[in-house]
Amino acid sequence: MLGDSTARQWFEYLTAFLPDLKQINLYSPKKAGPCVAVDSKNNIMVSYRSHGPPIYYTTLFTSELRYVSNELDRIEGGPNIVVLVSVGAHFNSFPIEVYIRRLRHIRRAVVRLLNREPATLVMIRTINMRKLNLELSLSNSDWFSLQQNAVLHAMFQGLNVQILDAWEMTLAHYLPHDIHPPPAILKNMIDLILSFVCQ
């Protein structure tokens, strides 16, 4: 799992939900990672690492951040490898060109990964709706997030990747919008991910 705090939510959900999945203390910052959990009985390893700047975590050394495209280039891939990518929320207050540039790098890295090992499952998460108060409304917008999602869909069109549409999942749910979706929505997302993993 590579990306922002919404990707970290998946990691935290899985470590809480799967009793045999035990987190290994790497003494790394919780927000940035790397975070690793292992279930040796079922041969499962789950990892999380934050994407590179721009990022709004306050207590974080830039040396601890890695760009998603660089991390994708380090992954060998294979039929038992699932890569989940979630970037977008931290780009909301920047011009769309910054987001496009980042997605281009990620797309190229995904193409290289799939060329190395076509059986690798790659899932890209869209941005979801968020609760906007007066302060957040000055630098963030669901309308802009919707435009980012359109760019994301266009960028990965034609590639063998699955798009996890978090926007639609939060829009359709009765729970209030939040940049960090509540457990009920997280469960829906994990269920969707597992529907691709367990085919």
Coordinates of C-alpha atoms in Angstrom, one line a residue:
M1 CA 0.0 0.0 0.0
L2 CA 1.5 3.3 -1.1
G3 CA 0.0 6.7 -0.7
D4 CA -1.6 9.0 1.8
S5 CA -3.4 8.5 5.1
T6 CA -6.3 6.9 3.4
A7 CA -4.0 4.0 2.3
R8 CA -2.8 3.8 5.8
Q9 CA -6.4 3.4 6.9
W10 CA -6.5 0.1 4.9
F11 CA -3.3 -1.1 6.6
E12 CA -4.7 -0.3 10.0
Y13 CA -8.1 -1.8 9.2
L14 CA -6.5 -5.1 8.0
T15 CA -4.2 -5.4 11.1
A16 CA -7.2 -4.8 13.4
F17 CA -9.5 -7.2 11.4
L18 CA -7.2 -10.1 10.7
P19 CA -6.2 -11.8 14.0
D20 CA -3.1 -13.6 12.7
L21 CA -1.8 -10.4 10.9
K22 CA 0.8 -9.0 13.4
Q23 CA 2.4 -5.7 12.9
I24 CA 6.2 -5.6 13.2
N25 CA 7.7 -2.6 15.0
L26 CA 10.1 -1.0 12.6
Y27 CA 10.4 2.1 14.8
S28 CA 9.3 4.3 11.9
P29 CA 6.9 7.2 12.0
K30 CA 3.3 5.8 12.0
K31 CA 2.1 8.4 9.5
A32 CA 4.8 7.9 7.0
G33 CA 5.9 4.3 7.5
P34 CA 7.2 2.0 6.4
C35 CA 4.8 -0.2 8.3
V36 CA 4.8 -4.0 7.9
A37 CA 2.4 -6.7 9.2
V38 CA 2.9 -10.4 8.7
D39 CA 0.7 -13.5 8.9
S40 CA 3.2 -16.4 8.6
K41 CA 0.4 -19.0 9.0
N42 CA -1.3 -17.8 5.8
N43 CA 1.8 -16.4 4.1
I44 CA 0.5 -12.8 4.0
M45 CA 2.6 -9.7 4.2
V46 CA 1.0 -6.2 4.2
S47 CA 3.1 -3.0 4.0
Y48 CA 2.3 0.7 3.9
R49 CA 4.5 3.6 3.0
S50 CA 3.5 7.3 2.5
H51 CA 3.9 9.0 -0.8
G52 CA 6.5 11.8 -1.2
P53 CA 5.8 15.6 -1.1
P54 CA 3.5 17.4 -1.1
I55 CA 2.3 16.0 2.2
Y56 CA 0.7 17.7 5.2
Y57 CA 2.1 15.6 8.1
T58 CA 3.6 18.0 10.5
T59 CA 6.4 16.0 12.3
L60 CA 8.1 14.2 9.4
F61 CA 11.6 14.2 8.0
T62 CA 11.7 14.4 4.2
S63 CA 14.3 11.7 4.2
E64 CA 11.5 9.3 5.3
L65 CA 9.4 10.0 2.3
R66 CA 9.5 8.1 -1.0
Y67 CA 7.9 8.8 -4.3
V68 CA 5.3 6.2 -5.3
S69 CA 6.9 5.7 -8.7
N70 CA 10.3 4.9 -7.1
E71 CA 8.7 2.4 -4.7
L72 CA 6.8 0.8 -7.6
D73 CA 10.2 0.3 -9.4
R74 CA 11.4 -1.6 -6.4
I75 CA 8.6 -4.1 -6.5
E76 CA 9.3 -7.4 -8.3
G77 CA 5.7 -8.2 -8.9
G78 CA 4.0 -11.5 -9.4
P79 CA 0.7 -13.4 -9.3
N80 CA 0.6 -13.2 -5.5
I81 CA 1.4 -9.5 -5.3
V82 CA -1.2 -6.8 -4.9
V83 CA -0.3 -3.1 -5.1
L84 CA -2.7 -0.5 -3.8
V85 CA -2.0 3.2 -4.6
S86 CA -3.8 6.2 -3.1
V87 CA -2.6 9.7 -4.0
G88 CA -4.6 12.8 -4.4
A89 CA -5.8 14.4 -1.2
H90 CA -2.6 16.3 -0.5
F91 CA -2.6 17.7 -4.1
N92 CA -6.0 19.4 -3.6
S93 CA -4.5 22.8 -2.9
F94 CA -2.1 22.7 -5.9
P95 CA -2.7 23.4 -9.6
I96 CA -4.0 20.3 -11.4
E97 CA -0.7 20.3 -13.4
V98 CA 1.2 19.2 -10.3
Y99 CA -1.2 16.2 -9.9
I100 CA -1.0 15.3 -13.6
R101 CA 2.8 15.3 -13.4
R102 CA 2.8 13.0 -10.4
L103 CA 0.3 10.6 -12.0
R104 CA 2.4 10.5 -15.2
H105 CA 5.4 9.3 -13.1
I106 CA 3.2 6.7 -11.3
R107 CA 1.6 5.6 -14.6
R108 CA 5.1 5.0 -16.2
A109 CA 6.1 3.0 -13.1
V110 CA 3.0 0.9 -13.2
V111 CA 3.7 0.2 -16.9
R112 CA 7.2 -0.9 -16.0
L113 CA 5.9 -3.1 -13.2
L114 CA 3.3 -4.7 -15.4
N115 CA 5.9 -5.3 -18.1
R116 CA 8.2 -7.0 -15.6
E117 CA 5.3 -9.1 -14.2
P118 CA 1.9 -8.8 -16.0
A119 CA 0.2 -11.0 -13.3
T120 CA 0.6 -8.3 -10.6
L121 CA -2.7 -6.8 -9.4
V122 CA -2.5 -3.0 -9.3
M123 CA -5.4 -1.0 -7.8
I124 CA -5.6 2.8 -7.9
R125 CA -7.9 4.6 -5.4
T126 CA -9.7 7.7 -6.3
I127 CA -10.1 10.6 -3.9
N128 CA -13.2 10.5 -1.8
M129 CA -15.5 13.3 -0.7
R130 CA -14.5 15.2 2.5
K131 CA -16.2 17.2 5.1
L132 CA -15.4 20.9 4.5
N133 CA -15.5 23.5 7.2
L134 CA -14.7 27.2 6.5
E135 CA -11.0 26.8 7.0
L136 CA -10.7 23.7 4.8
S137 CA -12.8 25.3 2.1
L138 CA -10.1 28.0 1.6
S139 CA -7.7 25.4 0.2
N140 CA -9.8 22.3 -0.7
S141 CA -12.8 21.6 -2.8
D142 CA -14.8 18.5 -3.6
W143 CA -15.3 20.0 -7.1
F144 CA -11.5 20.1 -7.6
S145 CA -11.3 16.5 -6.2
L146 CA -13.8 15.5 -8.8
Q147 CA -11.6 17.0 -11.5
Q148 CA -8.6 15.2 -10.1
N149 CA -10.6 11.9 -10.3
A150 CA -11.4 12.6 -13.9
V151 CA -7.7 13.0 -14.6
L152 CA -6.9 9.8 -12.7
H153 CA -9.4 7.8 -14.7
A154 CA -8.1 9.2 -18.0
M155 CA -4.4 8.6 -16.9
F156 CA -4.9 4.9 -16.2
Q157 CA -7.4 4.1 -19.0
G158 CA -6.3 1.2 -21.1
L159 CA -3.9 -0.2 -18.5
N160 CA -4.4 -3.5 -16.7
V161 CA -5.2 -1.8 -13.4
Q162 CA -8.4 -1.7 -11.3
I163 CA -9.8 1.6 -10.2
L164 CA -11.2 1.6 -6.7
D165 CA -13.8 4.4 -6.9
A166 CA -13.8 5.8 -3.4
W167 CA -15.6 8.9 -4.6
E168 CA -18.7 6.9 -5.5
M169 CA -18.4 4.7 -2.4
T170 CA -18.5 7.8 -0.1
L171 CA -21.1 9.6 -2.2
A172 CA -23.5 6.7 -2.1
H173 CA -23.1 6.0 1.6
Y174 CA -25.4 7.5 4.2
L175 CA -22.6 8.3 6.6
P176 CA -21.2 11.9 6.6
H177 CA -18.4 12.7 4.2
D178 CA -14.9 12.5 5.7
I179 CA -11.4 12.6 4.2
H180 CA -10.9 9.5 6.3
P181 CA -13.9 7.3 5.7
P182 CA -15.5 5.5 8.7
P183 CA -15.1 1.8 9.3
A184 CA -18.3 0.8 7.4
I185 CA -17.0 2.4 4.2
L186 CA -13.5 1.1 4.8
K187 CA -15.0 -2.4 5.0
N188 CA -16.8 -1.9 1.7
M189 CA -13.4 -0.8 0.1
I190 CA -11.6 -3.8 1.6
D191 CA -14.4 -6.1 0.4
L192 CA -14.0 -4.7 -3.1
I193 CA -10.2 -5.1 -3.0
L194 CA -10.6 -8.7 -1.9
S195 CA -13.1 -9.4 -4.7
F196 CA -10.2 -8.8 -7.1
V197 CA -7.6 -10.6 -5.0
C198 CA -9.7 -13.7 -4.4
Q199 CA -10.9 -14.5 -7.9

